PDB file of C-alpha atoms in Angstrom:
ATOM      1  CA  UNK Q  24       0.000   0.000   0.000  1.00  0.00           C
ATOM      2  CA  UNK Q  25       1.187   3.744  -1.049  1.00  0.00           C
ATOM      3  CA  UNK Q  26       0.016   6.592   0.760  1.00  0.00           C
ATOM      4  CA  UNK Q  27      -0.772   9.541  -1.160  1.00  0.00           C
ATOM      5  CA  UNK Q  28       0.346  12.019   1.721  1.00  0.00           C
ATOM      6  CA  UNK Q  29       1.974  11.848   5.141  1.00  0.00           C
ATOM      7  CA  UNK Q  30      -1.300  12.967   6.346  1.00  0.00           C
ATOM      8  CA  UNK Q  31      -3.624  10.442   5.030  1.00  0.00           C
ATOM      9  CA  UNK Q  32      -0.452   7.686   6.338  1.00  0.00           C
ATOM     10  CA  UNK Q  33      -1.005   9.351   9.940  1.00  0.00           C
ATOM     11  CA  UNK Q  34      -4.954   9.541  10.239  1.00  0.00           C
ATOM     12  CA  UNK Q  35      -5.231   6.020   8.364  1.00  0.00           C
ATOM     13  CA  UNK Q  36      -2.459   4.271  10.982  1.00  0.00           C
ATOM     14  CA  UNK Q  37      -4.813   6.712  14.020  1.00  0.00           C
ATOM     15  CA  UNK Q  38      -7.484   5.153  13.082  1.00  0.00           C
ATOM     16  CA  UNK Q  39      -6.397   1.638  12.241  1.00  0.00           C
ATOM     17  CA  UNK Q  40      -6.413   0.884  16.583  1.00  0.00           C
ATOM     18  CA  UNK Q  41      -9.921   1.913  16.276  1.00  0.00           C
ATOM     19  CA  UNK Q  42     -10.918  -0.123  13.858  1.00  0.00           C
ATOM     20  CA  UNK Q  43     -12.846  -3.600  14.619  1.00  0.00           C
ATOM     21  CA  UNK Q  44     -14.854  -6.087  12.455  1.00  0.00           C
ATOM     22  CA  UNK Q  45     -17.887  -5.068  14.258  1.00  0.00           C
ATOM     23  CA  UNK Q  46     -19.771  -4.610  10.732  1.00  0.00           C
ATOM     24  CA  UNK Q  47     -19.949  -0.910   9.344  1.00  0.00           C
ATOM     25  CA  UNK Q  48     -19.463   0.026   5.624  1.00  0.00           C
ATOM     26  CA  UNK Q  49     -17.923  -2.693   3.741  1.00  0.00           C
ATOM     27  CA  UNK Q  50     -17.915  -1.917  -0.098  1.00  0.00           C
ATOM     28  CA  UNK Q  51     -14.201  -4.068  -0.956  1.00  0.00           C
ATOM     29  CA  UNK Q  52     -15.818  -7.468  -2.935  1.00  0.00           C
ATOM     30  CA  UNK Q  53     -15.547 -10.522  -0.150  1.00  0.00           C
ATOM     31  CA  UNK Q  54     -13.562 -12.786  -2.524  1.00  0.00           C
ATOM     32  CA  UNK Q  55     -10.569 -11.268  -4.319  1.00  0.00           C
ATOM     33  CA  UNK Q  56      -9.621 -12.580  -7.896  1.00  0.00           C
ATOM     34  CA  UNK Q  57      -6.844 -13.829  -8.493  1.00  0.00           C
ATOM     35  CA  UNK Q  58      -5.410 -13.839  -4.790  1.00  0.00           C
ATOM     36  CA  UNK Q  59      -1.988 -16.037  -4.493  1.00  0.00           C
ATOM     37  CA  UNK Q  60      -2.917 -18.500  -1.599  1.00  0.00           C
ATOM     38  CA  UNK Q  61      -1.327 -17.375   1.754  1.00  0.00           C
ATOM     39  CA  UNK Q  62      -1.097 -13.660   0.732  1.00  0.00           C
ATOM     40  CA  UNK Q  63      -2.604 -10.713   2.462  1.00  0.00           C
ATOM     41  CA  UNK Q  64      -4.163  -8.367  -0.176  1.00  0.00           C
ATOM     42  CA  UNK Q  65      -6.919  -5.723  -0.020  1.00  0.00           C
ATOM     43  CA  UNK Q  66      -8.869  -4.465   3.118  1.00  0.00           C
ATOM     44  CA  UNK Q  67      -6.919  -6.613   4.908  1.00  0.00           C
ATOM     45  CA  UNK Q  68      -3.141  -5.826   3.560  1.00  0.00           C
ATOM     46  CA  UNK Q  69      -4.062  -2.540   3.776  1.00  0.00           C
ATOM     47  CA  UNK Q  70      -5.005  -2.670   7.525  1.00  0.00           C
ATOM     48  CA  UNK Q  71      -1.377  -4.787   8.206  1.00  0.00           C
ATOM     49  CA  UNK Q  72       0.167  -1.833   6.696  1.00  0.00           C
ATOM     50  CA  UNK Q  73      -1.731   0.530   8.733  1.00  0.00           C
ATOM     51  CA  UNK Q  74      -0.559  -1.410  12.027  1.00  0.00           C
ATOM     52  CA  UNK Q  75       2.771  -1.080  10.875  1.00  0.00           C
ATOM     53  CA  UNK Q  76       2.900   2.312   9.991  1.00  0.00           C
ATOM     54  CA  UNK Q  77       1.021   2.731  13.495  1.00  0.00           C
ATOM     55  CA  UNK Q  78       4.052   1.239  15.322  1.00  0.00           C
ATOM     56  CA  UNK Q  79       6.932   2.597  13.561  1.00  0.00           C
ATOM     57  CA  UNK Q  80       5.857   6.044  14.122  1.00  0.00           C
ATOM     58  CA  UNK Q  81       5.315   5.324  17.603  1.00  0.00           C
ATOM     59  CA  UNK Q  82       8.478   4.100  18.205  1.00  0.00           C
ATOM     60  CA  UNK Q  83      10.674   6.369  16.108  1.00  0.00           C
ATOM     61  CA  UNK Q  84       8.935   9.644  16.993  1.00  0.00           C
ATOM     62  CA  UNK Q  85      10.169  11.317  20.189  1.00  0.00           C
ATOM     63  CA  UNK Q  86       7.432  11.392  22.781  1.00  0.00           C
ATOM     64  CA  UNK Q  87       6.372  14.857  21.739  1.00  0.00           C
ATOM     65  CA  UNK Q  88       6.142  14.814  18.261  1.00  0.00           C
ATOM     66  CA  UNK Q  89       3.891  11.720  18.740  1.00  0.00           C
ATOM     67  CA  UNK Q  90       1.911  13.323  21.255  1.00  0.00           C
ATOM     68  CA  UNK Q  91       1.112  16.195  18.800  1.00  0.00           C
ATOM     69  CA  UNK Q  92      -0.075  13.970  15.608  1.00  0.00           C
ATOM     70  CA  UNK Q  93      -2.278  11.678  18.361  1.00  0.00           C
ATOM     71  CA  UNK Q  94      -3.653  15.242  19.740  1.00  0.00           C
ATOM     72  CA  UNK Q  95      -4.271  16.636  16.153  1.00  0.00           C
ATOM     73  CA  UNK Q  96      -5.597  13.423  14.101  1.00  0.00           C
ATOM     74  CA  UNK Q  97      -6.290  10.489  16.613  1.00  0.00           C
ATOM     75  CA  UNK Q  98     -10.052   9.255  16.917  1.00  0.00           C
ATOM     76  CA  UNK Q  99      -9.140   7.037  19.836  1.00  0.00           C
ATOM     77  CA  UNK Q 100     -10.416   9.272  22.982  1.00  0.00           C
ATOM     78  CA  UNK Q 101      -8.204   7.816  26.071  1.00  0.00           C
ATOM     79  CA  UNK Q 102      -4.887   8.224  23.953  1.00  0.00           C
ATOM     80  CA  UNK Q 103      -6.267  11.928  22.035  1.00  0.00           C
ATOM     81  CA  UNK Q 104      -6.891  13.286  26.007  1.00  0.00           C
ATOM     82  CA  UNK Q 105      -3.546  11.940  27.320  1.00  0.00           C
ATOM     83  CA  UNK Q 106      -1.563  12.901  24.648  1.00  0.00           C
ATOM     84  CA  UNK Q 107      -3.747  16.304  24.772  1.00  0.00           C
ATOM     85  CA  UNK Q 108      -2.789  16.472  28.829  1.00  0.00           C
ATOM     86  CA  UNK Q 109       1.093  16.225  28.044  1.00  0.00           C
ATOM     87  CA  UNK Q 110       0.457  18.812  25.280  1.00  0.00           C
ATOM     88  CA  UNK Q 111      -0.670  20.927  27.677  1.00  0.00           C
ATOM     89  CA  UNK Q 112       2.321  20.541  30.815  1.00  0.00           C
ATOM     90  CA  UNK Q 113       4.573  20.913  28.008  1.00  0.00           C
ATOM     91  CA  UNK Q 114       3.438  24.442  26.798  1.00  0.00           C
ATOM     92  CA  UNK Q 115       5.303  27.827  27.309  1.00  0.00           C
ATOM     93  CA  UNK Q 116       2.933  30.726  27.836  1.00  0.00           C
ATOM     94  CA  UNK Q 117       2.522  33.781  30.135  1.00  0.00           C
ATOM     95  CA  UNK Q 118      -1.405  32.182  30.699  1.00  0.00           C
ATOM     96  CA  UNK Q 119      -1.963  30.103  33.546  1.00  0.00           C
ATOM     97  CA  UNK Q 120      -1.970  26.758  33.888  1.00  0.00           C
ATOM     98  CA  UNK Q 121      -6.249  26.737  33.684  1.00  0.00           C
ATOM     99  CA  UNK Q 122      -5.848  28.636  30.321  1.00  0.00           C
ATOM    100  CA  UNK Q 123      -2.968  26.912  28.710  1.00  0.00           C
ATOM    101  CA  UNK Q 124      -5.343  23.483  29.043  1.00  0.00           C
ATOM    102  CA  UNK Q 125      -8.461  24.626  27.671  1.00  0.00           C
ATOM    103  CA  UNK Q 126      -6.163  26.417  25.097  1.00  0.00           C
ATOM    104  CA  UNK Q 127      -5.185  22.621  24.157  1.00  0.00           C
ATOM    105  CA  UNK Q 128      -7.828  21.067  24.433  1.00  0.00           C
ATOM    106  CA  UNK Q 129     -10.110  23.283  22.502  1.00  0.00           C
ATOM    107  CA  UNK Q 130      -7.234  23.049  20.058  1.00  0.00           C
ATOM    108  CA  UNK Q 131      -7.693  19.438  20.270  1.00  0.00           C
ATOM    109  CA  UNK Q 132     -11.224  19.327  19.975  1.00  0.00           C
ATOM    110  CA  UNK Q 133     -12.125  22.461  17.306  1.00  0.00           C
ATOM    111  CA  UNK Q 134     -15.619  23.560  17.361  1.00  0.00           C
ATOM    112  CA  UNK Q 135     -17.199  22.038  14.149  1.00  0.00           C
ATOM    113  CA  UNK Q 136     -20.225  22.818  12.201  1.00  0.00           C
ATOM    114  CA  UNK Q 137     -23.660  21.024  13.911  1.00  0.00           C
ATOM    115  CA  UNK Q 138     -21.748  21.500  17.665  1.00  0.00           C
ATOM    116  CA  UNK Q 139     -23.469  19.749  20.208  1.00  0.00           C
ATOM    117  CA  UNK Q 140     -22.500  16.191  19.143  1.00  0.00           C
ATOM    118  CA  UNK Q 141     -25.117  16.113  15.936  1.00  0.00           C
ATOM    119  CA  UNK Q 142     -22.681  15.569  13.365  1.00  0.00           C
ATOM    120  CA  UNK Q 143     -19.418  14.632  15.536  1.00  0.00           C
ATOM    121  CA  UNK Q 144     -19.056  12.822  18.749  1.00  0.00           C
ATOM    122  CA  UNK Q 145     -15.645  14.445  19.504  1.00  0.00           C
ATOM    123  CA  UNK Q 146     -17.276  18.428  20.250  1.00  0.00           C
ATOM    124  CA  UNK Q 147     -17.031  19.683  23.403  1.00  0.00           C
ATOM    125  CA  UNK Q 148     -19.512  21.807  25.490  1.00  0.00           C
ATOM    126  CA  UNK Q 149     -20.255  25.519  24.363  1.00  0.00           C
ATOM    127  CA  UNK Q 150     -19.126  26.339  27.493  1.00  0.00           C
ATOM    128  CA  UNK Q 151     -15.538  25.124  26.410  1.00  0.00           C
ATOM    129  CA  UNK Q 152     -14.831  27.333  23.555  1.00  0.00           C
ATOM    130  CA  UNK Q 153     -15.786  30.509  25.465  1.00  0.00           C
ATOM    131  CA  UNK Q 154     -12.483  32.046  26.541  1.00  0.00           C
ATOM    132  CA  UNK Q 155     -13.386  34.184  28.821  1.00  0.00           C
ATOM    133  CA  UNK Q 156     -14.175  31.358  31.253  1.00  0.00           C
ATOM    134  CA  UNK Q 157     -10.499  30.073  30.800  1.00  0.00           C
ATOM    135  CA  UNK Q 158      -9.530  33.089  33.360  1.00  0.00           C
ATOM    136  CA  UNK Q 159     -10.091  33.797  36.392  1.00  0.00           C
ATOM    137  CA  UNK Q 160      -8.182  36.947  36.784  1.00  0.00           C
ATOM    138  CA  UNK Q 161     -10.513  38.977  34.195  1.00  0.00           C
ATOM    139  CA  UNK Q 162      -7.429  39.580  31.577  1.00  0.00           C
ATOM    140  CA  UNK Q 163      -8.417  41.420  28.566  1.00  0.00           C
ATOM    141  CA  UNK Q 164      -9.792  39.771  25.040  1.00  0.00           C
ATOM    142  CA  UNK Q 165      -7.042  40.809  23.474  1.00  0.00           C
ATOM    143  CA  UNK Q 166      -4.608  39.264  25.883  1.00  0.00           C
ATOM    144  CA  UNK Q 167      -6.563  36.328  26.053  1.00  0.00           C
ATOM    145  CA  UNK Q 168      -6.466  35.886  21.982  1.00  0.00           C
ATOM    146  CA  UNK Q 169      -2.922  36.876  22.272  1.00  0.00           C
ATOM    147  CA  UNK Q 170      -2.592  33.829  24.653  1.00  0.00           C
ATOM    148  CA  UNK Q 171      -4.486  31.668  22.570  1.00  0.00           C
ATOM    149  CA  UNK Q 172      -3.026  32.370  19.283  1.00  0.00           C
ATOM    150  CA  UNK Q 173       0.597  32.105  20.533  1.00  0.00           C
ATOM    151  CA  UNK Q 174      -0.296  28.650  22.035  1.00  0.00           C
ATOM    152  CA  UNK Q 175      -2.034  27.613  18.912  1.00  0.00           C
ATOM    153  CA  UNK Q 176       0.756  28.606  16.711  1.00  0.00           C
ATOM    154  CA  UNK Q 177       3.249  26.707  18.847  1.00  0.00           C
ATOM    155  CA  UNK Q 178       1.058  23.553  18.733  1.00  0.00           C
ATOM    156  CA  UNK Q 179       0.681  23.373  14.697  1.00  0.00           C
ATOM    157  CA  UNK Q 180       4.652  24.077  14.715  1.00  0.00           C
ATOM    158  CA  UNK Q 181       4.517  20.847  16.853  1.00  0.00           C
ATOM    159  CA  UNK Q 182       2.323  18.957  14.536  1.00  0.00           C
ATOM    160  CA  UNK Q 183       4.460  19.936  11.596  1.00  0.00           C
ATOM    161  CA  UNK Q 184       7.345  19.045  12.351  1.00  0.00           C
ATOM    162  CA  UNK Q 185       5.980  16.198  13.569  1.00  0.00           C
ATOM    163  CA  UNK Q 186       4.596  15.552  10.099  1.00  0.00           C
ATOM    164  CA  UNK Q 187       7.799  16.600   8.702  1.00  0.00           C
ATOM    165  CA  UNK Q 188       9.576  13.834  10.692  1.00  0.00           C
ATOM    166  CA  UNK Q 189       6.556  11.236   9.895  1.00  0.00           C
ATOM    167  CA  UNK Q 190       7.656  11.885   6.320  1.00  0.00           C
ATOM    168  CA  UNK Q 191      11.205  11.152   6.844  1.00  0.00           C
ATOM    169  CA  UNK Q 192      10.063   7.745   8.280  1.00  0.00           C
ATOM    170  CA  UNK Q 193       7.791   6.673   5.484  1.00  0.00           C
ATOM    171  CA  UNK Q 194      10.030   7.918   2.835  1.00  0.00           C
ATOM    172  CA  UNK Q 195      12.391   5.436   3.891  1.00  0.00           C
ATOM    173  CA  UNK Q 196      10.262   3.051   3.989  1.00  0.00           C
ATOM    174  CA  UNK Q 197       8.729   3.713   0.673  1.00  0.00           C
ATOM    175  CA  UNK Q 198       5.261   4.206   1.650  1.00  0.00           C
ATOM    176  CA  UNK Q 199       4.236   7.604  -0.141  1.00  0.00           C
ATOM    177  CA  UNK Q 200       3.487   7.930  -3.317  1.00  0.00           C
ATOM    178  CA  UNK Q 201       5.967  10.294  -4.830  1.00  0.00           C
ATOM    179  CA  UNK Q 202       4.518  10.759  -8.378  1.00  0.00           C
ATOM    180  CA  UNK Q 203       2.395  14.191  -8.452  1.00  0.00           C
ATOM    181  CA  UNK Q 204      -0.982  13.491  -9.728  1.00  0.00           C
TER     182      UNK Q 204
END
Protein backbone atom coordinates (compact mmCIF):
# COMPACT_ATOMS: atom_id res chain seq x y z
CA UNK A 1 0.00 0.00 0.00
CA UNK A 2 1.19 3.74 -1.05
CA UNK A 3 0.02 6.59 0.76
CA UNK A 4 -0.77 9.54 -1.16
CA UNK A 5 0.35 12.02 1.72
CA UNK A 6 1.97 11.85 5.14
CA UNK A 7 -1.30 12.97 6.35
CA UNK A 8 -3.62 10.44 5.03
CA UNK A 9 -0.45 7.69 6.34
CA UNK A 10 -1.01 9.35 9.94
CA UNK A 11 -4.95 9.54 10.24
CA UNK A 12 -5.23 6.02 8.36
CA UNK A 13 -2.46 4.27 10.98
CA UNK A 14 -4.81 6.71 14.02
CA UNK A 15 -7.48 5.15 13.08
CA UNK A 16 -6.40 1.64 12.24
CA UNK A 17 -6.41 0.88 16.58
CA UNK A 18 -9.92 1.91 16.28
CA UNK A 19 -10.92 -0.12 13.86
CA UNK A 20 -12.85 -3.60 14.62
CA UNK A 21 -14.85 -6.09 12.46
CA UNK A 22 -17.89 -5.07 14.26
CA UNK A 23 -19.77 -4.61 10.73
CA UNK A 24 -19.95 -0.91 9.34
CA UNK A 25 -19.46 0.03 5.62
CA UNK A 26 -17.92 -2.69 3.74
CA UNK A 27 -17.91 -1.92 -0.10
CA UNK A 28 -14.20 -4.07 -0.96
CA UNK A 29 -15.82 -7.47 -2.94
CA UNK A 30 -15.55 -10.52 -0.15
CA UNK A 31 -13.56 -12.79 -2.52
CA UNK A 32 -10.57 -11.27 -4.32
CA UNK A 33 -9.62 -12.58 -7.90
CA UNK A 34 -6.84 -13.83 -8.49
CA UNK A 35 -5.41 -13.84 -4.79
CA UNK A 36 -1.99 -16.04 -4.49
CA UNK A 37 -2.92 -18.50 -1.60
CA UNK A 38 -1.33 -17.38 1.75
CA UNK A 39 -1.10 -13.66 0.73
CA UNK A 40 -2.60 -10.71 2.46
CA UNK A 41 -4.16 -8.37 -0.18
CA UNK A 42 -6.92 -5.72 -0.02
CA UNK A 43 -8.87 -4.46 3.12
CA UNK A 44 -6.92 -6.61 4.91
CA UNK A 45 -3.14 -5.83 3.56
CA UNK A 46 -4.06 -2.54 3.78
CA UNK A 47 -5.01 -2.67 7.52
CA UNK A 48 -1.38 -4.79 8.21
CA UNK A 49 0.17 -1.83 6.70
CA UNK A 50 -1.73 0.53 8.73
CA UNK A 51 -0.56 -1.41 12.03
CA UNK A 52 2.77 -1.08 10.88
CA UNK A 53 2.90 2.31 9.99
CA UNK A 54 1.02 2.73 13.50
CA UNK A 55 4.05 1.24 15.32
CA UNK A 56 6.93 2.60 13.56
CA UNK A 57 5.86 6.04 14.12
CA UNK A 58 5.31 5.32 17.60
CA UNK A 59 8.48 4.10 18.20
CA UNK A 60 10.67 6.37 16.11
CA UNK A 61 8.93 9.64 16.99
CA UNK A 62 10.17 11.32 20.19
CA UNK A 63 7.43 11.39 22.78
CA UNK A 64 6.37 14.86 21.74
CA UNK A 65 6.14 14.81 18.26
CA UNK A 66 3.89 11.72 18.74
CA UNK A 67 1.91 13.32 21.26
CA UNK A 68 1.11 16.19 18.80
CA UNK A 69 -0.07 13.97 15.61
CA UNK A 70 -2.28 11.68 18.36
CA UNK A 71 -3.65 15.24 19.74
CA UNK A 72 -4.27 16.64 16.15
CA UNK A 73 -5.60 13.42 14.10
CA UNK A 74 -6.29 10.49 16.61
CA UNK A 75 -10.05 9.26 16.92
CA UNK A 76 -9.14 7.04 19.84
CA UNK A 77 -10.42 9.27 22.98
CA UNK A 78 -8.20 7.82 26.07
CA UNK A 79 -4.89 8.22 23.95
CA UNK A 80 -6.27 11.93 22.03
CA UNK A 81 -6.89 13.29 26.01
CA UNK A 82 -3.55 11.94 27.32
CA UNK A 83 -1.56 12.90 24.65
CA UNK A 84 -3.75 16.30 24.77
CA UNK A 85 -2.79 16.47 28.83
CA UNK A 86 1.09 16.23 28.04
CA UNK A 87 0.46 18.81 25.28
CA UNK A 88 -0.67 20.93 27.68
CA UNK A 89 2.32 20.54 30.81
CA UNK A 90 4.57 20.91 28.01
CA UNK A 91 3.44 24.44 26.80
CA UNK A 92 5.30 27.83 27.31
CA UNK A 93 2.93 30.73 27.84
CA UNK A 94 2.52 33.78 30.13
CA UNK A 95 -1.40 32.18 30.70
CA UNK A 96 -1.96 30.10 33.55
CA UNK A 97 -1.97 26.76 33.89
CA UNK A 98 -6.25 26.74 33.68
CA UNK A 99 -5.85 28.64 30.32
CA UNK A 100 -2.97 26.91 28.71
CA UNK A 101 -5.34 23.48 29.04
CA UNK A 102 -8.46 24.63 27.67
CA UNK A 103 -6.16 26.42 25.10
CA UNK A 104 -5.19 22.62 24.16
CA UNK A 105 -7.83 21.07 24.43
CA UNK A 106 -10.11 23.28 22.50
CA UNK A 107 -7.23 23.05 20.06
CA UNK A 108 -7.69 19.44 20.27
CA UNK A 109 -11.22 19.33 19.97
CA UNK A 110 -12.13 22.46 17.31
CA UNK A 111 -15.62 23.56 17.36
CA UNK A 112 -17.20 22.04 14.15
CA UNK A 113 -20.22 22.82 12.20
CA UNK A 114 -23.66 21.02 13.91
CA UNK A 115 -21.75 21.50 17.67
CA UNK A 116 -23.47 19.75 20.21
CA UNK A 117 -22.50 16.19 19.14
CA UNK A 118 -25.12 16.11 15.94
CA UNK A 119 -22.68 15.57 13.36
CA UNK A 120 -19.42 14.63 15.54
CA UNK A 121 -19.06 12.82 18.75
CA UNK A 122 -15.64 14.45 19.50
CA UNK A 123 -17.28 18.43 20.25
CA UNK A 124 -17.03 19.68 23.40
CA UNK A 125 -19.51 21.81 25.49
CA UNK A 126 -20.25 25.52 24.36
CA UNK A 127 -19.13 26.34 27.49
CA UNK A 128 -15.54 25.12 26.41
CA UNK A 129 -14.83 27.33 23.55
CA UNK A 130 -15.79 30.51 25.46
CA UNK A 131 -12.48 32.05 26.54
CA UNK A 132 -13.39 34.18 28.82
CA UNK A 133 -14.17 31.36 31.25
CA UNK A 134 -10.50 30.07 30.80
CA UNK A 135 -9.53 33.09 33.36
CA UNK A 136 -10.09 33.80 36.39
CA UNK A 137 -8.18 36.95 36.78
CA UNK A 138 -10.51 38.98 34.20
CA UNK A 139 -7.43 39.58 31.58
CA UNK A 140 -8.42 41.42 28.57
CA UNK A 141 -9.79 39.77 25.04
CA UNK A 142 -7.04 40.81 23.47
CA UNK A 143 -4.61 39.26 25.88
CA UNK A 144 -6.56 36.33 26.05
CA UNK A 145 -6.47 35.89 21.98
CA UNK A 146 -2.92 36.88 22.27
CA UNK A 147 -2.59 33.83 24.65
CA UNK A 148 -4.49 31.67 22.57
CA UNK A 149 -3.03 32.37 19.28
CA UNK A 150 0.60 32.10 20.53
CA UNK A 151 -0.30 28.65 22.04
CA UNK A 152 -2.03 27.61 18.91
CA UNK A 153 0.76 28.61 16.71
CA UNK A 154 3.25 26.71 18.85
CA UNK A 155 1.06 23.55 18.73
CA UNK A 156 0.68 23.37 14.70
CA UNK A 157 4.65 24.08 14.71
CA UNK A 158 4.52 20.85 16.85
CA UNK A 159 2.32 18.96 14.54
CA UNK A 160 4.46 19.94 11.60
CA UNK A 161 7.34 19.04 12.35
CA UNK A 162 5.98 16.20 13.57
CA UNK A 163 4.60 15.55 10.10
CA UNK A 164 7.80 16.60 8.70
CA UNK A 165 9.58 13.83 10.69
CA UNK A 166 6.56 11.24 9.89
CA UNK A 167 7.66 11.88 6.32
CA UNK A 168 11.21 11.15 6.84
CA UNK A 169 10.06 7.75 8.28
CA UNK A 170 7.79 6.67 5.48
CA UNK A 171 10.03 7.92 2.83
CA UNK A 172 12.39 5.44 3.89
CA UNK A 173 10.26 3.05 3.99
CA UNK A 174 8.73 3.71 0.67
CA UNK A 175 5.26 4.21 1.65
CA UNK A 176 4.24 7.60 -0.14
CA UNK A 177 3.49 7.93 -3.32
CA UNK A 178 5.97 10.29 -4.83
CA UNK A 179 4.52 10.76 -8.38
CA UNK A 180 2.39 14.19 -8.45
CA UNK A 181 -0.98 13.49 -9.73
Amino acid sequence: MIYQSVISAVVRALAAETINSAGGCDFDAKVQQARIPGEISGKEGAFLVDCMVFGRLHSQLTSAKWDALVSKYSTHADRKREAVLRMAKAVQSPAGKRFIECAVVTWAYPKLPGAEGKRSTSVLPAGWYEMANWDDDGKPESTLRRWRGGIRRDLEREVSEALEAAQEILDIEELICSEAA
